mmCIF file of C-alpha atoms and ligand atoms in Angstrom:
data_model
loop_
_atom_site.group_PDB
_atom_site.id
_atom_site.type_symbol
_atom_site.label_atom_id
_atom_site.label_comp_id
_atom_site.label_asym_id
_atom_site.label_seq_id
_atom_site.Cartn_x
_atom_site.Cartn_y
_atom_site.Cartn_z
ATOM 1 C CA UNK I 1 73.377 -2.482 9.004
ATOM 2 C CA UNK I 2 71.403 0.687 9.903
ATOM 3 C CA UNK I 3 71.371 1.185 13.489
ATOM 4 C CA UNK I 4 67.986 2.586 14.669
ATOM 5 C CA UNK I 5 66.932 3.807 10.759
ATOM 6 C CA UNK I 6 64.017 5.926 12.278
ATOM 7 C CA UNK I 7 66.035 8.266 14.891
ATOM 8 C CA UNK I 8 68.915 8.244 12.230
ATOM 9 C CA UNK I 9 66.100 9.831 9.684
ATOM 10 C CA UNK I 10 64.709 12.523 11.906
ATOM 11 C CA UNK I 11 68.490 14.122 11.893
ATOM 12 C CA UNK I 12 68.019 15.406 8.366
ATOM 13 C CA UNK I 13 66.283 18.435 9.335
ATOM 14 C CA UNK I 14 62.821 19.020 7.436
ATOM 15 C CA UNK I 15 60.470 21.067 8.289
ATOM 16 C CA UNK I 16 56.192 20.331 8.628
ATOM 17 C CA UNK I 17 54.397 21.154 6.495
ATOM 18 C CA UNK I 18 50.219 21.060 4.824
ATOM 19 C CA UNK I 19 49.809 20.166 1.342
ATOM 20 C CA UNK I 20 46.684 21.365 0.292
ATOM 21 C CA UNK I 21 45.506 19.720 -3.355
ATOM 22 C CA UNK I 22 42.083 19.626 -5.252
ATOM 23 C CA UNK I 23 41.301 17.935 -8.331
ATOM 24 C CA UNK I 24 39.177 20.788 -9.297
ATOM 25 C CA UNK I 25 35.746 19.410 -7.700
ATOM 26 C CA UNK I 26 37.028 17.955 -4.425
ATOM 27 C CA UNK I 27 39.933 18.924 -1.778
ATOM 28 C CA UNK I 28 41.727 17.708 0.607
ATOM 29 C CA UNK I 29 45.280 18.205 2.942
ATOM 30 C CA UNK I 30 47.816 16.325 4.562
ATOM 31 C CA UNK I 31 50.952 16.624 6.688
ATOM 32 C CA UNK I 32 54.575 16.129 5.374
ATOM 33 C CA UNK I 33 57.801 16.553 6.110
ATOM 34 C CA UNK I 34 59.420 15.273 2.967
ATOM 35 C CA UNK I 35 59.514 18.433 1.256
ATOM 36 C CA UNK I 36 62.758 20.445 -0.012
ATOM 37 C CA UNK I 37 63.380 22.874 -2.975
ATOM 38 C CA UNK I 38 65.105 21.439 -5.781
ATOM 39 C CA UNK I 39 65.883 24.505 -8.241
ATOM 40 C CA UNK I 40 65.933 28.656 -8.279
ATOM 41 C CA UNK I 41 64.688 29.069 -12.008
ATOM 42 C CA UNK I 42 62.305 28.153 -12.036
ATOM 43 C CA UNK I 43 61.315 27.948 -8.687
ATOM 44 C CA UNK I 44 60.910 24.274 -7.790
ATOM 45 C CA UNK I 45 59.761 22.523 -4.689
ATOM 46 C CA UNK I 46 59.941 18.760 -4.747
ATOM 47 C CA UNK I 47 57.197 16.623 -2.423
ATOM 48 C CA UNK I 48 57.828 13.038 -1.538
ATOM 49 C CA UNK I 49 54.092 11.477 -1.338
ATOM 50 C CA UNK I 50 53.257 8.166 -0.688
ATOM 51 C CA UNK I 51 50.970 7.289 -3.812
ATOM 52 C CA UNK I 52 48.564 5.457 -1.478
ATOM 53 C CA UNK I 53 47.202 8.678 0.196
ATOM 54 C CA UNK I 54 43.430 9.722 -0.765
ATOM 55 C CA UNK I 55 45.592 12.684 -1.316
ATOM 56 C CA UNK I 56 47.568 11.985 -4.200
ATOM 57 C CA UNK I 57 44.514 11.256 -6.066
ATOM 58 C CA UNK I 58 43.337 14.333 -6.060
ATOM 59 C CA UNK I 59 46.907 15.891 -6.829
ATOM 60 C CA UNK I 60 47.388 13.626 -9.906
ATOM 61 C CA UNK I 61 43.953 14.213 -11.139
ATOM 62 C CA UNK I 62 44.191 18.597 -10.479
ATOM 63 C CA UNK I 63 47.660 18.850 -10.875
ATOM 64 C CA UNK I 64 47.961 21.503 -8.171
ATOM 65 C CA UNK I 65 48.487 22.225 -4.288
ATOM 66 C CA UNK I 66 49.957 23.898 -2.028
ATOM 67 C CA UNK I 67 52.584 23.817 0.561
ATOM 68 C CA UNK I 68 51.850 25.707 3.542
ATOM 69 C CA UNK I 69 54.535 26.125 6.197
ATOM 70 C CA UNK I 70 53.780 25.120 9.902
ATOM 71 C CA UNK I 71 54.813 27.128 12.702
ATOM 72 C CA UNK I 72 56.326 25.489 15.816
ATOM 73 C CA UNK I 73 53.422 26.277 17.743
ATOM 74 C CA UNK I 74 50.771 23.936 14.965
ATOM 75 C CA UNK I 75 52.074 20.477 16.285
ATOM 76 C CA UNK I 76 48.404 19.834 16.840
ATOM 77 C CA UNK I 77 47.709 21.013 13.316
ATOM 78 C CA UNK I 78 50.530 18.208 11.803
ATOM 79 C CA UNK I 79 48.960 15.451 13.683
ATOM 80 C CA UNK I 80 45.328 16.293 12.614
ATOM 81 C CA UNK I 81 46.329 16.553 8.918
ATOM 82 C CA UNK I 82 48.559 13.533 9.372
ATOM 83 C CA UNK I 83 45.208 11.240 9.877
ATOM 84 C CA UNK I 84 43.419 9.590 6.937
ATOM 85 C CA UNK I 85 39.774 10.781 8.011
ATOM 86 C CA UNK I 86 36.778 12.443 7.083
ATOM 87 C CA UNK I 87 36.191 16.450 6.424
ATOM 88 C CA UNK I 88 39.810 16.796 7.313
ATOM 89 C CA UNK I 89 39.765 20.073 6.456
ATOM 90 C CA UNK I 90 36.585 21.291 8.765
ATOM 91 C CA UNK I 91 37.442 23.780 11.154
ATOM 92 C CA UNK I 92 40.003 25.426 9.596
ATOM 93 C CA UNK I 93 39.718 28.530 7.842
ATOM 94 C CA UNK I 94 41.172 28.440 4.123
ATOM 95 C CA UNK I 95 41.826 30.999 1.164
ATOM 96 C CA UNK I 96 42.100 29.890 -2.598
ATOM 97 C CA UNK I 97 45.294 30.120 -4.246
ATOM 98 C CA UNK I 98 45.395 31.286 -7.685
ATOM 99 C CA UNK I 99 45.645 27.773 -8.906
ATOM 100 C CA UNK I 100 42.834 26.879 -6.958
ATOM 101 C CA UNK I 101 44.548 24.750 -4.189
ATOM 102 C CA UNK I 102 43.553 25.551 -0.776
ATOM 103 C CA UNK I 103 45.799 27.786 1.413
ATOM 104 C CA UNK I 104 45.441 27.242 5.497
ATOM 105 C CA UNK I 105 45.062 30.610 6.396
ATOM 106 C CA UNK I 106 46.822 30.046 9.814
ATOM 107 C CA UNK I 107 50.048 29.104 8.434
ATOM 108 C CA UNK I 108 53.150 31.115 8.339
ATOM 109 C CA UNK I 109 53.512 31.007 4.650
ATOM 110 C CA UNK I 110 52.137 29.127 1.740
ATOM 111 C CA UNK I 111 53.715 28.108 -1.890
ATOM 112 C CA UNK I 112 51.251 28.041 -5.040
ATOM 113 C CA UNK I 113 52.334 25.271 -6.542
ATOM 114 C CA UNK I 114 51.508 23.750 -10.079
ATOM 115 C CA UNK I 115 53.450 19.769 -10.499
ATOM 116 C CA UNK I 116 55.823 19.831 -13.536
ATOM 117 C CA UNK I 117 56.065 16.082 -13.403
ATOM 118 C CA UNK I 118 56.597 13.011 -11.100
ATOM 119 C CA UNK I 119 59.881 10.593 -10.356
ATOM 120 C CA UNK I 120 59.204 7.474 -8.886
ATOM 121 C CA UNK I 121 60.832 6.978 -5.023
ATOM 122 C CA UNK I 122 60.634 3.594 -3.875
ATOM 123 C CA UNK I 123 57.229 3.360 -1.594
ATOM 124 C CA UNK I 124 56.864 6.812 -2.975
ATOM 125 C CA UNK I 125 56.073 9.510 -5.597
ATOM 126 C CA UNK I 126 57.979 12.400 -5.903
ATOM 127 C CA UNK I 127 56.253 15.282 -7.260
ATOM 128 C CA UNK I 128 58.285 17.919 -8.599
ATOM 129 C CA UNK I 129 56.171 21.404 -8.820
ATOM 130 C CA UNK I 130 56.774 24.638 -9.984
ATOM 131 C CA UNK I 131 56.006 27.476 -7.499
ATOM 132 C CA UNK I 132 53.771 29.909 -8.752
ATOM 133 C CA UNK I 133 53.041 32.111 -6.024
ATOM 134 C CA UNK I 134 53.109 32.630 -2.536
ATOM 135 C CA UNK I 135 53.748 35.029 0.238
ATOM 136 C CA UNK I 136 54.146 34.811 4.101
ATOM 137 C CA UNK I 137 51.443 35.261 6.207
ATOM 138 C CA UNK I 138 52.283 35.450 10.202
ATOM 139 C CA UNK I 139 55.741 35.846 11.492
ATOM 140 C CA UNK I 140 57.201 32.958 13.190
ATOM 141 C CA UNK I 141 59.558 30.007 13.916
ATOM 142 C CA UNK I 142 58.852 26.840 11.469
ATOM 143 C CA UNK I 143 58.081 23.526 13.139
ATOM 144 C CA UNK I 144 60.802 21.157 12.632
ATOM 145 C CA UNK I 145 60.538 17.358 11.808
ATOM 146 C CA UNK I 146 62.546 16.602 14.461
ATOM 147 C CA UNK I 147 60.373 18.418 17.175
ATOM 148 C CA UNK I 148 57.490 15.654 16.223
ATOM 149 C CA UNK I 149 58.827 12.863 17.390
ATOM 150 C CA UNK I 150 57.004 9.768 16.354
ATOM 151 C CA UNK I 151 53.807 11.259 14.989
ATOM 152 C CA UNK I 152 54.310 10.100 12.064
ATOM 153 C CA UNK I 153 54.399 6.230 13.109
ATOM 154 C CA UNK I 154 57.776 6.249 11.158
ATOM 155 C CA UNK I 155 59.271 3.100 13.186
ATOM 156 C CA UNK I 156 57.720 0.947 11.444
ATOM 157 C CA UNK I 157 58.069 1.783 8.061
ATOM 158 C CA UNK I 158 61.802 0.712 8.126
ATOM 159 C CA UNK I 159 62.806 -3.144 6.456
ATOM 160 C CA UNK I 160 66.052 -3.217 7.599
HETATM 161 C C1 LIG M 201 55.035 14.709 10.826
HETATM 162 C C2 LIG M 201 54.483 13.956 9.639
HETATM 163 C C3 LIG M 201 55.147 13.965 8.417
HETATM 164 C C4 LIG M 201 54.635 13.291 7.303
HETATM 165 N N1 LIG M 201 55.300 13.364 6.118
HETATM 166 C C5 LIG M 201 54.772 12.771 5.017
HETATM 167 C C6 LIG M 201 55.386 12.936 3.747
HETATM 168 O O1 LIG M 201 56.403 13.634 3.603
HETATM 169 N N2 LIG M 201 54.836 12.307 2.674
HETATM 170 C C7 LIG M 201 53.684 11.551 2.788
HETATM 171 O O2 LIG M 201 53.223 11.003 1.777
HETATM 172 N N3 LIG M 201 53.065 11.396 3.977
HETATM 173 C C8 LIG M 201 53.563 12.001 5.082
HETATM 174 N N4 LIG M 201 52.937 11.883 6.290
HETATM 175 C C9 LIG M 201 51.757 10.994 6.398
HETATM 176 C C10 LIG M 201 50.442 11.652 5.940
HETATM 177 O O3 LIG M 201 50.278 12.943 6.471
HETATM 178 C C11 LIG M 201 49.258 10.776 6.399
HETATM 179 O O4 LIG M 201 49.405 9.452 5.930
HETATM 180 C C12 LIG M 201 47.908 11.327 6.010
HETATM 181 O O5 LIG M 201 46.924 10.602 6.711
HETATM 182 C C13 LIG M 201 47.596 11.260 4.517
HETATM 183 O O6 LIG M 201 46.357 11.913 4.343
HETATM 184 P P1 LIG M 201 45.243 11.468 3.292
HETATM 185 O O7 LIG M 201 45.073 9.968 3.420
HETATM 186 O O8 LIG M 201 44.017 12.226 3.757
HETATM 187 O O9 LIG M 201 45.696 11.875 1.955
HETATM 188 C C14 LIG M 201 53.420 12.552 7.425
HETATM 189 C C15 LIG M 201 52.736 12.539 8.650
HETATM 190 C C16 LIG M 201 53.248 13.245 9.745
HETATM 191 C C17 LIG M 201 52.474 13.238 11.040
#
């Protein structure tokens, strides 16, 4: 048995973070947390997506995003980019990474990333991505997983 499978998640420590993707003619972003690094050389970043997201239809199509790094001030930012809705990304102010994913200009940092391939992850896809560029843009404390509570809706998710 796992007792209370949603608290017992939150105590691997993630951070939050905005993946920004485009397929080239359309963009889009959304919140995760399931994001870690995965090798030096090359530079690999590994994000767990769950293949139902408008999202990942625009990453599998482009092929690019990236991953920009939440400060622990942007909890409002997490839970507006955690919603499925329309012109998600109005009223933000953005920058075009080399690839041509969209960076949120207001983040601390941002990864260019390009995905080297996929691994399949139960209700999810991983997609494992080469970094290609990135730099830091404000200083700052990340925002933690653990400091969102239930925003995610997580509770629910568990059949246990
Ligand atoms: C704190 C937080 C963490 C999340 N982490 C992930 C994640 O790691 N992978 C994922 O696929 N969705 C994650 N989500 C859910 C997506 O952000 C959410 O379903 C979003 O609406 C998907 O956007 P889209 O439908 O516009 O693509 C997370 C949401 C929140 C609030």
């Amino acid at each position: 048995m796992i007792e209370n499978p949603s608290e017992l998640a939150k105590l691997i420590s993630h951070g939050v973070y905005v993946i920004g993707v485009s397929d080239g003619a359309r963009q889009n972003a959304f919140t995760a947390a399931w994001v870690m690094q995965v090798s030096f050389d090359p530079f690999l970043l590994a994000i767990s997506i769950n293949p139902e997201h408008y999202s990942y239809q625009l990453l599998k199509a482009g092929g690019i995003c990236t991953v920009n790094v939440l400060g622990r001030d942007q909890y409002s930012i997490a839970e507006h980019f955690g919603r499925s809705i329309k012109d998600k990304m109005a009223g933000f102010d953005w920058r075009t990474a080399s690839t041509g994913a969209p960076v949120l200009s207001c983040g601390l940092a941002y990864f260019d990333c390009r995905v080297s391939h996929y691994a399949d992850a139960g209700d999810h896809r991983i997609a494992v991505c080469e970094v290609l560029a990135g730099a830091t843009l404000h200083a700052g404390q990340p925002l933690l997983y653990n400091q969102t509570g239930d925003l995610d809706g997580s509770g629910e998710f568990y059949k246990t």
